[in-house]
Tab-separated table of C-alpha atoms in Angstrom:
chain	number	residue	atom	x	y	z
I	124	MET	CA	-18.064	8.299	19.161
I	125	MET	CA	-18.489	7.282	15.693
I	126	THR	CA	-15.677	5.002	14.593
I	127	VAL	CA	-13.986	4.350	11.051
I	128	LYS	CA	-12.191	0.969	10.387
I	129	MET	CA	-9.001	1.073	8.821
I	130	SER	CA	-6.411	-1.747	8.219
I	131	ARG	CA	-3.160	-1.447	10.375
I	132	GLY	CA	-1.142	-1.523	7.271
I	133	LYS	CA	-2.643	1.364	5.556
I	134	PHE	CA	-2.655	3.277	8.787
I	135	ALA	CA	0.893	2.790	9.134
I	136	ALA	CA	1.746	3.731	5.927
I	137	LEU	CA	-0.114	6.946	5.824
I	138	ASN	CA	1.427	7.990	9.077
I	139	ALA	CA	4.765	7.208	7.131
I	140	CYS	CA	3.763	9.491	4.468
I	141	ALA	CA	3.062	12.227	6.852
I	142	ASN	CA	4.861	14.199	9.554
I	143	GLU	CA	4.399	13.837	13.351
I	144	GLN	CA	1.162	16.106	13.203
I	145	GLY	CA	-0.198	13.825	10.456
I	146	VAL	CA	0.229	16.477	7.767
I	147	ILE	CA	1.292	15.224	4.294
I	148	ALA	CA	4.090	17.600	3.120
I	149	ALA	CA	5.131	15.542	0.148
I	150	LEU	CA	7.317	16.453	-2.933
I	151	ALA	CA	6.564	15.098	-6.460
I	152	VAL	CA	9.225	14.129	-8.918
I	153	ASP	CA	7.314	11.715	-10.810
I	154	HIS	CA	7.288	13.875	-13.965
I	155	ARG	CA	8.503	11.879	-16.998
I	156	LEU	CA	8.317	12.869	-20.821
I	157	ASN	CA	7.378	16.412	-20.184
I	158	LEU	CA	10.377	16.768	-17.941
I	159	LEU	CA	12.780	15.355	-20.520
I	160	GLN	CA	11.244	17.862	-23.119
I	161	ALA	CA	11.582	20.872	-20.611
I	162	ILE	CA	15.393	20.012	-20.091
I	163	ALA	CA	15.678	19.605	-23.961
I	164	ASP	CA	13.899	22.931	-24.589
I	165	ALA	CA	16.223	24.536	-21.988
I	166	ARG	CA	19.303	23.212	-23.496
I	167	ARG	CA	18.240	23.698	-27.112
I	168	ALA	CA	19.588	20.242	-27.690
I	169	ASP	CA	18.560	16.768	-26.934
I	170	ALA	CA	18.057	15.321	-23.536
I	171	THR	CA	18.447	11.510	-22.526
I	172	ILE	CA	17.015	9.209	-20.187
I	173	ARG	CA	20.153	9.572	-18.055
I	174	ASP	CA	19.362	13.195	-17.617
I	175	LEU	CA	15.969	12.361	-16.053
I	176	HIS	CA	18.033	9.759	-13.632
I	177	VAL	CA	20.287	12.549	-12.632
I	178	PHE	CA	17.727	14.974	-12.149
I	179	LYS	CA	15.316	13.044	-10.102
I	180	ALA	CA	18.353	11.676	-7.947
I	181	THR	CA	19.754	15.108	-7.335
I	182	VAL	CA	16.171	16.417	-6.218
I	183	ALA	CA	15.685	13.307	-4.183
I	184	SER	CA	19.260	13.929	-2.243
I	185	VAL	CA	18.803	17.633	-1.651
I	186	LEU	CA	15.148	18.196	-0.945
I	187	SER	CA	13.740	14.771	0.389
I	188	PRO	CA	14.934	15.781	3.898
I	189	HIS	CA	12.542	18.540	3.799
I	190	ALA	CA	9.521	16.196	2.814
I	191	SER	CA	7.593	13.878	4.660
I	192	ALA	CA	7.007	11.606	1.466
I	193	LEU	CA	8.520	11.620	-2.049
I	194	LEU	CA	6.658	10.669	-5.122
I	195	LEU	CA	8.707	8.879	-7.983
I	196	ASP	CA	7.834	6.974	-11.017
I	197	PRO	CA	9.247	3.337	-11.789
I	198	GLU	CA	10.216	4.180	-15.307
I	199	TYR	CA	12.821	6.819	-14.471
I	200	GLY	CA	12.774	7.387	-10.781
I	201	LEU	CA	13.984	3.999	-9.128
I	202	GLU	CA	17.517	5.214	-9.022
I	203	ALA	CA	16.416	8.144	-6.863
I	204	ILE	CA	15.071	6.166	-4.085
I	205	ALA	CA	18.593	5.396	-3.029
I	206	SER	CA	19.173	9.093	-2.559
I	207	CYS	CA	16.105	9.641	-0.619
I	208	ALA	CA	16.303	10.657	2.979
I	209	PRO	CA	15.712	7.579	5.410
I	210	THR	CA	12.796	9.336	6.997
I	211	THR	CA	11.057	10.008	3.956
I	212	ALA	CA	8.548	7.606	2.771
I	213	VAL	CA	8.574	6.646	-1.069
I	214	MET	CA	5.404	6.673	-3.226
I	215	LEU	CA	5.201	5.470	-6.816
I	216	ALA	CA	3.229	6.232	-9.643
I	217	TYR	CA	1.239	3.308	-11.305
I	218	GLU	CA	-0.020	5.203	-14.479
I	219	LYS	CA	1.283	5.784	-17.891
I	220	SER	CA	2.130	9.346	-18.685
I	221	GLY	CA	-0.353	10.887	-21.010
I	222	TYR	CA	-3.723	9.281	-22.071
I	223	THR	CA	-5.387	7.550	-25.230
I	224	GLY	CA	-8.915	7.577	-27.092
I	225	GLU	CA	-10.482	10.072	-29.330
I	226	ALA	CA	-10.443	13.926	-28.680
I	227	GLY	CA	-11.455	14.756	-25.183
I	228	ASP	CA	-11.629	11.295	-24.016
I	229	ARG	CA	-8.345	11.115	-22.352
I	230	LEU	CA	-8.362	7.458	-21.346
I	231	PRO	CA	-6.006	6.311	-18.856
I	232	ASP	CA	-3.803	3.193	-18.698
I	233	LEU	CA	-1.383	1.414	-16.283
I	234	LEU	CA	2.225	0.828	-16.618
I	235	PRO	CA	2.013	-2.782	-18.350
I	236	GLU	CA	5.302	-4.243	-16.745
I	237	TRP	CA	4.049	-3.007	-13.179
I	238	SER	CA	1.639	-3.944	-10.534
I	239	ALA	CA	0.934	-2.546	-7.013
I	240	ARG	CA	2.743	-5.517	-5.882
I	241	ARG	CA	5.767	-4.959	-7.757
I	242	LEU	CA	5.671	-1.241	-6.865
I	243	ILE	CA	5.737	-2.206	-3.154
I	244	GLU	CA	8.629	-4.628	-3.684
I	245	ALA	CA	10.451	-1.710	-5.400
I	246	GLY	CA	9.954	0.428	-2.128
I	247	ALA	CA	6.809	2.015	-2.306
I	248	ARG	CA	4.718	2.815	0.876
I	249	ALA	CA	1.969	4.094	-1.326
I	250	ILE	CA	0.674	3.936	-4.749
I	251	LYS	CA	-0.444	6.954	-6.671
I	252	VAL	CA	-2.579	7.089	-9.827
I	253	LEU	CA	-3.363	10.115	-12.063
I	254	LEU	CA	-6.596	10.221	-13.655
I	255	TYR	CA	-8.137	12.905	-16.302
I	256	TYR	CA	-11.588	13.387	-15.511
I	257	ASN	CA	-14.572	15.380	-16.835
I	258	PRO	CA	-17.675	14.983	-14.638
I	259	ARG	CA	-19.675	16.009	-17.582
I	260	ASP	CA	-18.509	13.600	-20.147
I	261	HIS	CA	-20.233	10.877	-21.809
I	262	ALA	CA	-21.676	8.228	-19.295
I	263	HIS	CA	-19.680	5.454	-20.879
I	264	ILE	CA	-16.207	7.319	-21.043
I	265	ASN	CA	-16.669	7.949	-17.198
I	266	ALA	CA	-17.760	4.471	-16.359
I	267	ARG	CA	-14.654	3.156	-17.760
I	268	LYS	CA	-12.633	5.682	-15.777
I	269	GLN	CA	-14.426	4.826	-12.787
I	270	ALA	CA	-13.884	0.871	-13.103
I	271	TYR	CA	-10.233	1.753	-13.800
I	272	VAL	CA	-10.156	3.377	-10.477
I	273	GLU	CA	-12.266	0.579	-8.726
I	274	ARG	CA	-9.667	-2.077	-10.135
I	275	VAL	CA	-6.445	0.077	-8.572
I	276	GLY	CA	-8.421	0.458	-5.356
I	277	ALA	CA	-9.127	-3.223	-5.107
I	278	GLU	CA	-5.452	-4.002	-5.896
I	279	CYS	CA	-4.352	-1.731	-3.117
I	280	LEU	CA	-6.833	-3.036	-0.659
I	281	ALA	CA	-5.684	-6.640	-1.164
I	282	LEU	CA	-2.000	-5.583	-0.671
I	283	ASP	CA	-2.758	-3.208	2.260
I	284	VAL	CA	-1.351	-0.258	0.656
I	285	PRO	CA	-2.573	3.273	0.609
I	286	PHE	CA	-4.005	4.607	-2.566
I	287	PHE	CA	-3.273	8.355	-3.586
I	288	LEU	CA	-5.709	9.290	-6.516
I	289	GLU	CA	-5.032	12.476	-8.407
I	290	PRO	CA	-8.155	13.427	-10.371
I	291	LEU	CA	-7.440	16.269	-12.819
I	292	VAL	CA	-10.398	17.906	-14.365
I	293	TYR	CA	-10.784	19.224	-17.778
I	294	ASP	CA	-13.562	19.871	-20.464
I	295	HIS	CA	-12.126	20.003	-24.147
I	296	THR	CA	-15.420	21.730	-24.990
I	297	LEU	CA	-14.437	24.705	-22.931
I	298	GLY	CA	-10.940	25.066	-24.454
I	299	TYR	CA	-7.585	25.020	-22.449
I	300	SER	CA	-7.867	24.444	-19.017
I	301	GLN	CA	-5.781	27.434	-18.085
I	302	GLU	CA	-8.378	29.744	-20.036
I	303	LEU	CA	-11.246	31.934	-18.498
I	304	ALA	CA	-13.969	29.618	-19.775
I	305	PHE	CA	-12.851	26.592	-18.101
I	306	ALA	CA	-11.746	28.569	-14.876
I	307	ARG	CA	-15.359	29.741	-14.279
I	308	GLN	CA	-16.466	26.013	-14.200
I	309	LYS	CA	-13.433	24.809	-12.396
I	310	PRO	CA	-14.870	24.940	-8.690
I	311	ALA	CA	-17.880	22.849	-9.723
I	312	TYR	CA	-15.633	20.347	-11.492
I	313	VAL	CA	-13.290	19.807	-8.680
I	314	THR	CA	-16.102	19.596	-6.228
I	315	SER	CA	-17.660	17.092	-8.340
I	316	VAL	CA	-14.707	14.516	-8.520
I	317	ILE	CA	-14.186	15.145	-4.396
I	318	GLU	CA	-17.649	13.747	-4.179
I	319	GLU	CA	-17.373	11.009	-6.738
I	320	PHE	CA	-14.124	9.502	-5.799
I	321	GLY	CA	-14.479	9.726	-2.121
I	322	GLN	CA	-17.176	7.140	-2.416
I	323	PRO	CA	-15.938	3.571	-0.351
I	324	ARG	CA	-16.447	1.614	-3.784
I	325	TYR	CA	-13.292	3.180	-5.192
I	326	GLY	CA	-10.992	2.220	-2.378
I	327	VAL	CA	-9.075	5.505	-2.307
I	328	ASP	CA	-7.386	6.520	0.795
I	329	VAL	CA	-6.324	10.142	-0.010
I	330	LEU	CA	-7.387	12.518	-2.727
I	331	LYS	CA	-4.524	14.633	-4.314
I	332	VAL	CA	-6.812	17.391	-6.081
I	333	GLU	CA	-6.212	20.727	-7.770
I	334	LEU	CA	-7.285	23.934	-6.215
I	335	PRO	CA	-10.824	24.475	-7.083
I	336	VAL	CA	-10.045	28.168	-8.419
I	337	ASN	CA	-7.571	29.335	-10.947
I	338	PRO	CA	-5.306	31.683	-9.168
I	339	ALA	CA	-4.592	33.806	-12.060
I	340	PHE	CA	-8.427	34.653	-12.096
I	341	VAL	CA	-8.945	35.343	-8.221
I	342	SER	CA	-9.329	39.315	-8.002
I	343	GLY	CA	-7.737	40.879	-4.996
I	344	THR	CA	-4.701	38.374	-4.999
I	345	ARG	CA	-1.319	38.953	-5.927
I	346	ALA	CA	-1.766	36.022	-8.501
I	347	PHE	CA	-4.483	37.925	-10.260
I	348	THR	CA	-3.585	38.634	-13.852
I	349	GLY	CA	-6.553	40.971	-14.839
I	350	GLU	CA	-9.576	38.818	-15.938
I	351	THR	CA	-11.899	37.899	-13.302
I	352	ALA	CA	-13.414	34.605	-12.743
I	353	TYR	CA	-14.201	34.812	-9.065
I	354	THR	CA	-13.683	37.669	-6.538
I	355	ARG	CA	-11.841	36.861	-3.566
I	356	GLN	CA	-14.976	36.319	-1.440
I	357	GLN	CA	-16.220	33.923	-4.148
I	358	ALA	CA	-12.692	32.078	-4.001
I	359	LEU	CA	-13.030	31.737	-0.413
I	360	GLU	CA	-16.688	30.119	-0.753
I	361	TYR	CA	-15.567	27.703	-3.451
I	362	LEU	CA	-12.619	26.557	-1.525
I	363	ARG	CA	-14.794	25.958	1.549
I	364	SER	CA	-17.534	24.112	-0.686
I	365	ALA	CA	-14.989	21.798	-2.237
I	366	ALA	CA	-13.287	21.078	1.156
I	367	SER	CA	-16.704	20.212	2.700
I	368	ALA	CA	-17.324	17.626	0.107
I	369	ALA	CA	-14.512	15.573	1.258
I	370	THR	CA	-14.944	12.213	2.988
I	371	LEU	CA	-11.281	11.385	2.723
I	372	PRO	CA	-8.024	13.375	3.498
I	373	LEU	CA	-7.570	15.983	0.954
I	374	ILE	CA	-4.061	17.278	-0.251
I	375	TYR	CA	-3.396	19.904	-2.889
I	376	LEU	CA	-1.194	19.604	-5.826
I	377	SER	CA	0.852	22.723	-7.238
I	378	ALA	CA	-0.162	22.119	-10.991
I	379	GLY	CA	2.932	23.990	-12.192
I	380	ILE	CA	2.364	27.564	-10.397
I	381	SER	CA	5.212	29.105	-8.784
I	382	ASP	CA	5.901	28.538	-5.023
I	383	THR	CA	4.949	32.204	-3.978
I	384	THR	CA	1.467	31.686	-5.889
I	385	PHE	CA	1.116	28.203	-4.418
I	386	CYS	CA	1.809	29.377	-0.827
I	387	GLU	CA	-0.619	32.488	-1.383
I	388	MET	CA	-3.426	29.898	-2.322
I	389	LEU	CA	-2.633	27.599	0.531
I	390	GLU	CA	-3.093	30.954	2.822
I	391	LEU	CA	-6.326	31.382	1.057
I	392	VAL	CA	-7.396	27.956	1.865
I	393	ALA	CA	-6.519	28.270	5.464
I	394	GLU	CA	-8.563	31.736	5.390
I	395	ALA	CA	-11.476	29.888	4.184
I	396	GLY	CA	-11.451	27.557	7.084
I	397	ALA	CA	-11.330	24.846	4.411
I	398	ARG	CA	-9.868	21.649	6.011
I	399	PHE	CA	-6.933	19.853	4.137
I	400	SER	CA	-4.208	17.472	5.107
I	401	GLY	CA	-1.291	18.717	3.242
I	402	VAL	CA	0.229	18.898	-0.151
I	403	LEU	CA	1.944	16.798	-2.867
I	404	SER	CA	3.732	19.647	-4.968
I	405	GLY	CA	6.504	19.402	-7.452
I	406	ARG	CA	7.110	21.900	-10.067
I	407	ALA	CA	6.645	24.926	-7.412
I	408	THR	CA	9.596	23.547	-5.679
I	409	TRP	CA	11.942	22.672	-8.398
I	410	GLN	CA	10.960	23.905	-12.002
I	411	GLY	CA	13.447	26.961	-11.592
I	412	ALA	CA	16.289	24.209	-11.672
I	413	ILE	CA	15.532	22.822	-14.977
I	414	PRO	CA	17.454	25.585	-17.110
I	415	ILE	CA	20.209	25.436	-14.345
I	416	TYR	CA	20.785	21.764	-14.968
I	417	ALA	CA	20.249	21.893	-18.781
I	418	ARG	CA	22.902	24.307	-19.434
I	419	GLN	CA	25.375	23.883	-16.648
I	420	GLY	CA	25.124	20.387	-15.253
I	421	GLN	CA	24.659	18.390	-12.042
I	422	GLN	CA	26.667	20.321	-9.539
I	423	ALA	CA	24.918	23.568	-10.569
I	424	LEU	CA	21.777	21.614	-10.074
I	425	GLU	CA	22.656	20.592	-6.745
I	426	ASP	CA	23.894	24.307	-5.736
I	427	TRP	CA	20.488	25.776	-6.926
I	428	LEU	CA	18.491	23.188	-5.097
I	429	ALA	CA	20.374	23.578	-1.850
I	430	GLU	CA	19.695	27.217	-1.856
I	431	HIS	CA	16.359	28.012	-3.881
I	432	GLY	CA	14.982	24.596	-3.751
I	433	VAL	CA	15.203	24.253	-0.037
I	434	GLN	CA	13.893	27.911	0.343
I	435	ASN	CA	10.770	26.960	-1.796
I	436	ILE	CA	9.960	23.652	0.081
I	437	GLN	CA	10.336	25.305	3.299
I	438	ALA	CA	8.006	28.164	2.540
I	439	ILE	CA	5.457	25.600	1.426
I	440	ASN	CA	6.011	23.579	4.696
I	441	ARG	CA	5.437	26.673	6.772
I	442	VAL	CA	2.150	27.498	5.249
I	443	VAL	CA	1.169	23.916	5.335
I	444	THR	CA	2.028	23.731	9.149
I	445	VAL	CA	-0.049	26.532	10.025
I	446	GLY	CA	-3.153	25.746	7.706
I	447	ALA	CA	-3.348	21.998	7.402
I	448	THR	CA	-4.598	19.382	9.956
I	449	GLY	CA	-3.546	15.758	10.403
I	450	TRP	CA	-5.145	13.315	7.816
I	451	TRP	CA	-7.270	11.501	10.518
I	452	ASP	CA	-9.111	14.626	11.214
I	453	VAL	CA	-11.340	14.112	8.354
I	454	TYR	CA	-12.641	10.932	10.429
I	455	GLY	CA	-12.785	12.922	13.563
I	456	GLY	CA	-9.380	12.277	14.862
I	457	ARG	CA	-6.981	9.346	15.448
I	458	ALA	CA	-9.052	8.137	18.415
I	459	ALA	CA	-11.978	7.869	15.796
I	460	ILE	CA	-10.063	4.983	13.659
I	461	GLU	CA	-10.579	1.401	14.837
I	462	LEU	CA	-7.429	-0.551	13.438
I	463	VAL	CA	-8.475	-3.978	12.077
């Protein structure tokens, strides 16, 4: 049997981020200024940094017992670590929110006061970086982004900590990412980033990716809104093609869709027979709580999460339990991993 070499530290930390079956059933609450703005919009008044602290800590307290890992940010989420269930691993984001550069470039940057070492010292079992990436962009732009990922990968390798990369695809020449024109190109774009960042040179351990299809444009599904980018059969093929390109564990993000739509799409992934290792979802689980907190406060937030938030995350967990396989299966199983 062919074996893959992996450090003991990364192996142990990946297992800590997964359940006993090796499936990563993680929850993301690393949202920053977009969450602050959402609270302010729902309140129709200013929101403060304290609102972020309270919201994140309450989500961690109520929902982390139902997650194998919890993704937070070091800017506003460190207080929430104390509220996290002891059996739930903590991941921390390393990137700044947003991006810089000329229109369409979306250049990334890291938080200047943090390093992978400091994130580990703050409690991280894994490091996450988000990257906006257009596979068809100018070569010099993508070279900068590739080097950026290589630097983080090298840093995580040196510290023996898993590196979760979240490449979000876009193309400003095709318009808004939720429009039909981009939806038609999305399968190729997602497959391309899976192929690119699965290369060993980047040091990535887990790819956190979008679904290669936009649910709103998949005819024959409950999520379909009227315009067709792909038939159900085509969507199944795109899901299979993207997953087959993976040489690393692949987990899906919810990208702001509802929990019911996310569950339907994960069921479609399972129907396609596309291998994936779990999810790292956020807003699909707790976005309905934003107006509750904004208008009624922390206790109402806690009550909503205890009822609806728990229902949402449990529904996602049930689908993941049926459809996903252990993160080690992409390597041929646990027995195929040689610890060094």
